[in-house]
XYZ file of C-alpha atoms in Angstrom:
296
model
C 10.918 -11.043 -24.175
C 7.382 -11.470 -22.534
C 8.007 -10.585 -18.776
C 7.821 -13.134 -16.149
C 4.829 -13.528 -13.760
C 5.244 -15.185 -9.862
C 3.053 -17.679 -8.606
C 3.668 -18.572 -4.897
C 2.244 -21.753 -3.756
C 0.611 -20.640 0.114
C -2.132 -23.333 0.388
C -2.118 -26.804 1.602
C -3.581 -27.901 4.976
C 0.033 -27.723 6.726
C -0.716 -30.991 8.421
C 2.933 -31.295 9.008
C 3.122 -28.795 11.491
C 0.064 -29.378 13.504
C -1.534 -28.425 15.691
C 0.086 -25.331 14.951
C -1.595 -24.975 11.860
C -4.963 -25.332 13.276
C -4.686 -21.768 13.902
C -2.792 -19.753 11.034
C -1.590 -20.901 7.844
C 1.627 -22.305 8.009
C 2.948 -19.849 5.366
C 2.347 -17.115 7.710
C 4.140 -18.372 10.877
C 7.394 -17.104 12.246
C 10.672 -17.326 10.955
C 12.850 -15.120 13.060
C 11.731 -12.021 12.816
C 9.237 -12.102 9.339
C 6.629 -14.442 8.599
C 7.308 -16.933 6.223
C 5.884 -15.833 3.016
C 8.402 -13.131 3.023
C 11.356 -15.176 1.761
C 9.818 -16.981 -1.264
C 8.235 -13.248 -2.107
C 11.681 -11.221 -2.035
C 13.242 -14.340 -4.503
C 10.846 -14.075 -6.913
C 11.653 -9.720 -6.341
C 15.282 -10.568 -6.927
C 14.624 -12.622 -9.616
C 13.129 -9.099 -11.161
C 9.075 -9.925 -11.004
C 6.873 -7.596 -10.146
C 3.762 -9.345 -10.945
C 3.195 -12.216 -8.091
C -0.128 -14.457 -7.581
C -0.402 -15.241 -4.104
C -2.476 -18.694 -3.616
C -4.030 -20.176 -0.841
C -6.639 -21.702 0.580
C -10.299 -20.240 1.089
C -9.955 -19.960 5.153
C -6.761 -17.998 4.726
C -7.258 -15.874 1.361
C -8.051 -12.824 3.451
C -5.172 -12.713 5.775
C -3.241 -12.808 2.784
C -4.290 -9.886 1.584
C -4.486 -7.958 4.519
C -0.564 -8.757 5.180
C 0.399 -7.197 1.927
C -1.681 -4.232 2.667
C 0.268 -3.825 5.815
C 3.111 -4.072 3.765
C 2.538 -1.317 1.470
C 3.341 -0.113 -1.940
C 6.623 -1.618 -2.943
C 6.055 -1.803 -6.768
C 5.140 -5.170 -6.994
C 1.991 -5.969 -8.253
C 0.200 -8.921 -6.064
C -3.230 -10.904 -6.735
C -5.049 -13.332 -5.281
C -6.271 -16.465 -5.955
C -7.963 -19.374 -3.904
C -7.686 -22.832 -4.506
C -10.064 -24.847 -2.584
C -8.818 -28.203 -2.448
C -5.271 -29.534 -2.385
C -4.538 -30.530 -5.781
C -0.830 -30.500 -6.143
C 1.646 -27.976 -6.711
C 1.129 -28.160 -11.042
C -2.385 -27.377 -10.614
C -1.183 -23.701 -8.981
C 0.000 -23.128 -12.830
C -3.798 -24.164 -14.085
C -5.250 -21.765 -11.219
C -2.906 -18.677 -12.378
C -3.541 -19.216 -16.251
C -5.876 -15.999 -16.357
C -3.031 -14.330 -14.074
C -0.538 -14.793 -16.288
C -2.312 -14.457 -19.767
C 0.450 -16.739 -21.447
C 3.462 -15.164 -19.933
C 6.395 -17.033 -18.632
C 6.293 -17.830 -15.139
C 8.467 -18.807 -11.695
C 6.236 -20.777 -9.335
C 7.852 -20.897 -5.984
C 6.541 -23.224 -2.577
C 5.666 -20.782 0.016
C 7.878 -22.663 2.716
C 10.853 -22.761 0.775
C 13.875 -20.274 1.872
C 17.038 -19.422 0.014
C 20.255 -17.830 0.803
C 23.635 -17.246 -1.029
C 25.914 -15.174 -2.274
C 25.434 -14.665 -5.984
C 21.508 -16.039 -5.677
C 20.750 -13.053 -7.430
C 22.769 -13.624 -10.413
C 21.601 -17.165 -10.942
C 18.108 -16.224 -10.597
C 18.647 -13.654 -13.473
C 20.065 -16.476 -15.481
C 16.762 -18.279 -15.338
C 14.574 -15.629 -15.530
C 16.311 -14.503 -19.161
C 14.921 -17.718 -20.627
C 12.169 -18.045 -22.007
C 12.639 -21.475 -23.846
C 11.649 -24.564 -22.060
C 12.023 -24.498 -17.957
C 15.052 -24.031 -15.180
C 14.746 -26.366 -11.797
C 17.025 -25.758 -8.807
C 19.286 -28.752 -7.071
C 20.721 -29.058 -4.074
C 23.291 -31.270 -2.554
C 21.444 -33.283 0.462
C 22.684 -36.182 2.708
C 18.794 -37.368 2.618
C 17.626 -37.682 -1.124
C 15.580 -40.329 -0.341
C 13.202 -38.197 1.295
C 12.776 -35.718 -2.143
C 12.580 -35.797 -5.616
C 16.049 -36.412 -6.765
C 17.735 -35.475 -10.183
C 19.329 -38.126 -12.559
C 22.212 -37.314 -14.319
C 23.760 -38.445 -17.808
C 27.642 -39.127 -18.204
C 27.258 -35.528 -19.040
C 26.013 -34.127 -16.199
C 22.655 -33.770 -18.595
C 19.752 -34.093 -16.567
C 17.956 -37.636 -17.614
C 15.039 -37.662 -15.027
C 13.427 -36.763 -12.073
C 12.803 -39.638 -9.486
C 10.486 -39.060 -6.264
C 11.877 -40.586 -3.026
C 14.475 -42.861 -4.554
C 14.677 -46.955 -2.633
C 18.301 -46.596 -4.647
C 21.107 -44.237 -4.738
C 20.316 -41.842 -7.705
C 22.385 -38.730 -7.033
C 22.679 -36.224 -4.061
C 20.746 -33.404 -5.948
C 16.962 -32.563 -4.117
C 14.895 -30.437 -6.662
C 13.806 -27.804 -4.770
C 10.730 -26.069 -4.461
C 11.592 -22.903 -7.611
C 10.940 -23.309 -11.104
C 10.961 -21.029 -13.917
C 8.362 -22.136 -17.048
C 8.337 -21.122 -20.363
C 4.718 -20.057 -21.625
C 4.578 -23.709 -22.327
C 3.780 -24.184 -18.398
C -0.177 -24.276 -18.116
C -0.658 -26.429 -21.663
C 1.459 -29.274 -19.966
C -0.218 -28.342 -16.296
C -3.822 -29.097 -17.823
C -2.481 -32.494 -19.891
C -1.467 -34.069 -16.781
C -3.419 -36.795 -14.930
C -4.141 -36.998 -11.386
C -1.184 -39.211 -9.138
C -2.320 -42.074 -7.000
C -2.811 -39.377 -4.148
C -4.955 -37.568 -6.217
C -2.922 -34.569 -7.059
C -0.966 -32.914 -10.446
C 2.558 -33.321 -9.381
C 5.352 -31.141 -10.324
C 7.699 -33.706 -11.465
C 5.354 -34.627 -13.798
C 5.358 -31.683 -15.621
C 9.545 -31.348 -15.035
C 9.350 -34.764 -16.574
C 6.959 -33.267 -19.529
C 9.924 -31.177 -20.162
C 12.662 -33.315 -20.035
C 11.012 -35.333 -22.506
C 10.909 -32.287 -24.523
C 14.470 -31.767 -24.117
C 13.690 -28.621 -22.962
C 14.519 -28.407 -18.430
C 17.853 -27.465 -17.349
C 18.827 -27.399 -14.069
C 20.806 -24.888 -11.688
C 22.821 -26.484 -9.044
C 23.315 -24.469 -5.829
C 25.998 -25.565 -4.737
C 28.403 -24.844 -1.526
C 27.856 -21.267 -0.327
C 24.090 -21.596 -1.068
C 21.782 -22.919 1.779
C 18.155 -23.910 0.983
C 15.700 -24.297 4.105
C 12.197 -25.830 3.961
C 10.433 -24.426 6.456
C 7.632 -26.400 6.606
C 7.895 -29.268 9.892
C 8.653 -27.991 13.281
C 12.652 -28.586 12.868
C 13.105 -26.747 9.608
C 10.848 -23.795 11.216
C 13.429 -23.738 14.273
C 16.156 -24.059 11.741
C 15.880 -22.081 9.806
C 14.462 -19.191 12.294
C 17.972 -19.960 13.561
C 20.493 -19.502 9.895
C 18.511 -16.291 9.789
C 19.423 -15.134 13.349
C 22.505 -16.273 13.417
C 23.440 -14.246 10.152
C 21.493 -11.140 10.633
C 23.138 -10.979 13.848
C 26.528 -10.992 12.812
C 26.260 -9.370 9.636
C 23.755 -6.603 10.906
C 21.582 -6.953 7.745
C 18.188 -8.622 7.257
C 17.481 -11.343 4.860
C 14.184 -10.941 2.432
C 13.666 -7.534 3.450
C 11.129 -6.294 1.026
C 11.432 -2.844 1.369
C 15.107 -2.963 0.898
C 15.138 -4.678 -2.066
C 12.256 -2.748 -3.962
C 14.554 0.351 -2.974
C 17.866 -0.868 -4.251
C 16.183 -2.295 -7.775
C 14.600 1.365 -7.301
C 10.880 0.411 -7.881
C 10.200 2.940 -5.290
C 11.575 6.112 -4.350
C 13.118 7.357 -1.038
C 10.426 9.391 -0.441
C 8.089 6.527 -0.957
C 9.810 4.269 1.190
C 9.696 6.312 4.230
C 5.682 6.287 4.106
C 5.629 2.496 4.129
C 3.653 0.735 6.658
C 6.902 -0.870 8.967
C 8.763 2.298 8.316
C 9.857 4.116 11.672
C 7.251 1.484 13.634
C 8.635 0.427 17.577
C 10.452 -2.540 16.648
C 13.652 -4.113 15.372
C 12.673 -4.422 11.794
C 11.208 -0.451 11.740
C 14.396 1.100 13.052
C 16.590 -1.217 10.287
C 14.501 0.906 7.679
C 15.196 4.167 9.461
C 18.910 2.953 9.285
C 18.614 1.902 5.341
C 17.179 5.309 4.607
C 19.757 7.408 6.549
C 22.659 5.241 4.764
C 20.578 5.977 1.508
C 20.017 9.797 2.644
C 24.169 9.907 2.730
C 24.771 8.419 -0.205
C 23.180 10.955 -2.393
């Protein structure tokens, strides 16, 4: 099986979150104690990539790069890639097709968070495949306001419909989705939307047609967080507090989980940037590598 390449979605104008965003890129702004292009980065680690195509828009490219720098060799492999005008989320799969040189790929939206006990195990299960493409769904009290998933008698997905005037089912499609090799072909066949853009439930829709998109429902126990507007920034800056609080862990800690899949040594980990640096996140390194010291 052809390994899996990561595209993370980081561009956009952020318009939603202004005028914060007249500053930074929204991708890069607080949440809790990590900016927010840490937590689509450590899925697509959990989901077992290690190649990952950061893209973004020409003003921010370079802080981009300079944050992963600071983050240091973790054994994941990450490039770069500008695209200059907002052209939807399927044309990120046209922009990495030199990246990913006709591998399978998960493309991920750079303000998406997820959390949940046995994430891991379901992002394995999509990552396996490499026939035809794996959404994510989860239960919202809102689907009007997403693209919502239409279900058979079966529970077989049927369609996708964006922002639903009717009652079509509960299930958002999130911003994850794992593509065959498949993924650019149908990217470059699609036509522009009435705004202009390739949209990604186009190219889900591509593969339903094909009989060939399955969805993963997240379902209670799971808790999925767009960051992107003031509230879900705050909120979710909160669900990470509030559990890394209690629990004493941190959530999309990169260092941690390139250790535990053991993509870099002890020795290695200690001479990362954030190791044994004056704040909260340095000394919860020191305390990973003394716990891993004692284990041994």
């Amino acid at each position: 099986m052809t390994k899996r390449k990561g595209i993370i979605m980081a561009g956009g104008s952020g318009s939603r979150m202004n005028p914060i965003t007249n500053a930074v890129s929204k991708h890069l702004l607080q949440v809790y104690d990590k900016p927010m292009i840490y937590y689509p980065i450590s899925t697509l680690m959990l989901a077992g990539i290690r190649e990952i195509l950061i893209i973004s828009t020409p003003e921010h490219i370079g802080l981009y790069k300079n944050l992963i720098k600071k983050i240091g060799k973790i054994g994941v492999d990450f490039k770069f890639h500008v695209q200059e005008k907002p052209k939807g989320i399927a044309h990120g799969l046209i922009l990495a097709e030199k990246f990913l040189n006709g591998s399978p790929c998960a493309l991920i939206l750079g303000d998406n968070l997820f959390y949940g006990n046995g994430f891991s195990n379901l992002l394995h299960q999509a990552n396996k495949n490499d026939k035809g493409a794996y959404i994510f769904s989860y239960k919202v009290k809102n689907p009007n306001q997403y693209g919502v998933v239409k279900f058979d008698r079966n529970n077989k997905i049927v369609s996708i419909i964006e922002k639903p005037k009717v009652f079509i089912s509960n299930f958002a499609v999130t911003g994850l989705y794992f593509y065959d090799s498949h993924g650019v072909e149908f990217a470059k066949k699609l036509k522009p939307s009435n705004r202009g853009e390739l949209e990604i439930t186009d190219l889900n829709l591509q593969y339903i047609k094909n009989n060939a998109l399955k969805v993963i429902s997240l379902n209670r126990g799971f808790a999925w967080l767009d960051t992107g507007t003031p509230q879900g920034l705050l909120d979710s800056a909160n669900f990470i507090a509030t559990i890394e609080k209690r629990q004493g862990i941190k959530i999309s800690c990169l260092e941690e989980i390139a250790l535990h899949k053991s993509w870099i040594n002890i020795t290695n980990f200690k001479k990362l940037p954030n190791y044994d640096t004056n704040s909260e996140y340095g000394k919860y390194l020191i305390n990973l590598a003394d716990d891993f010291d004692e284990d041994k």
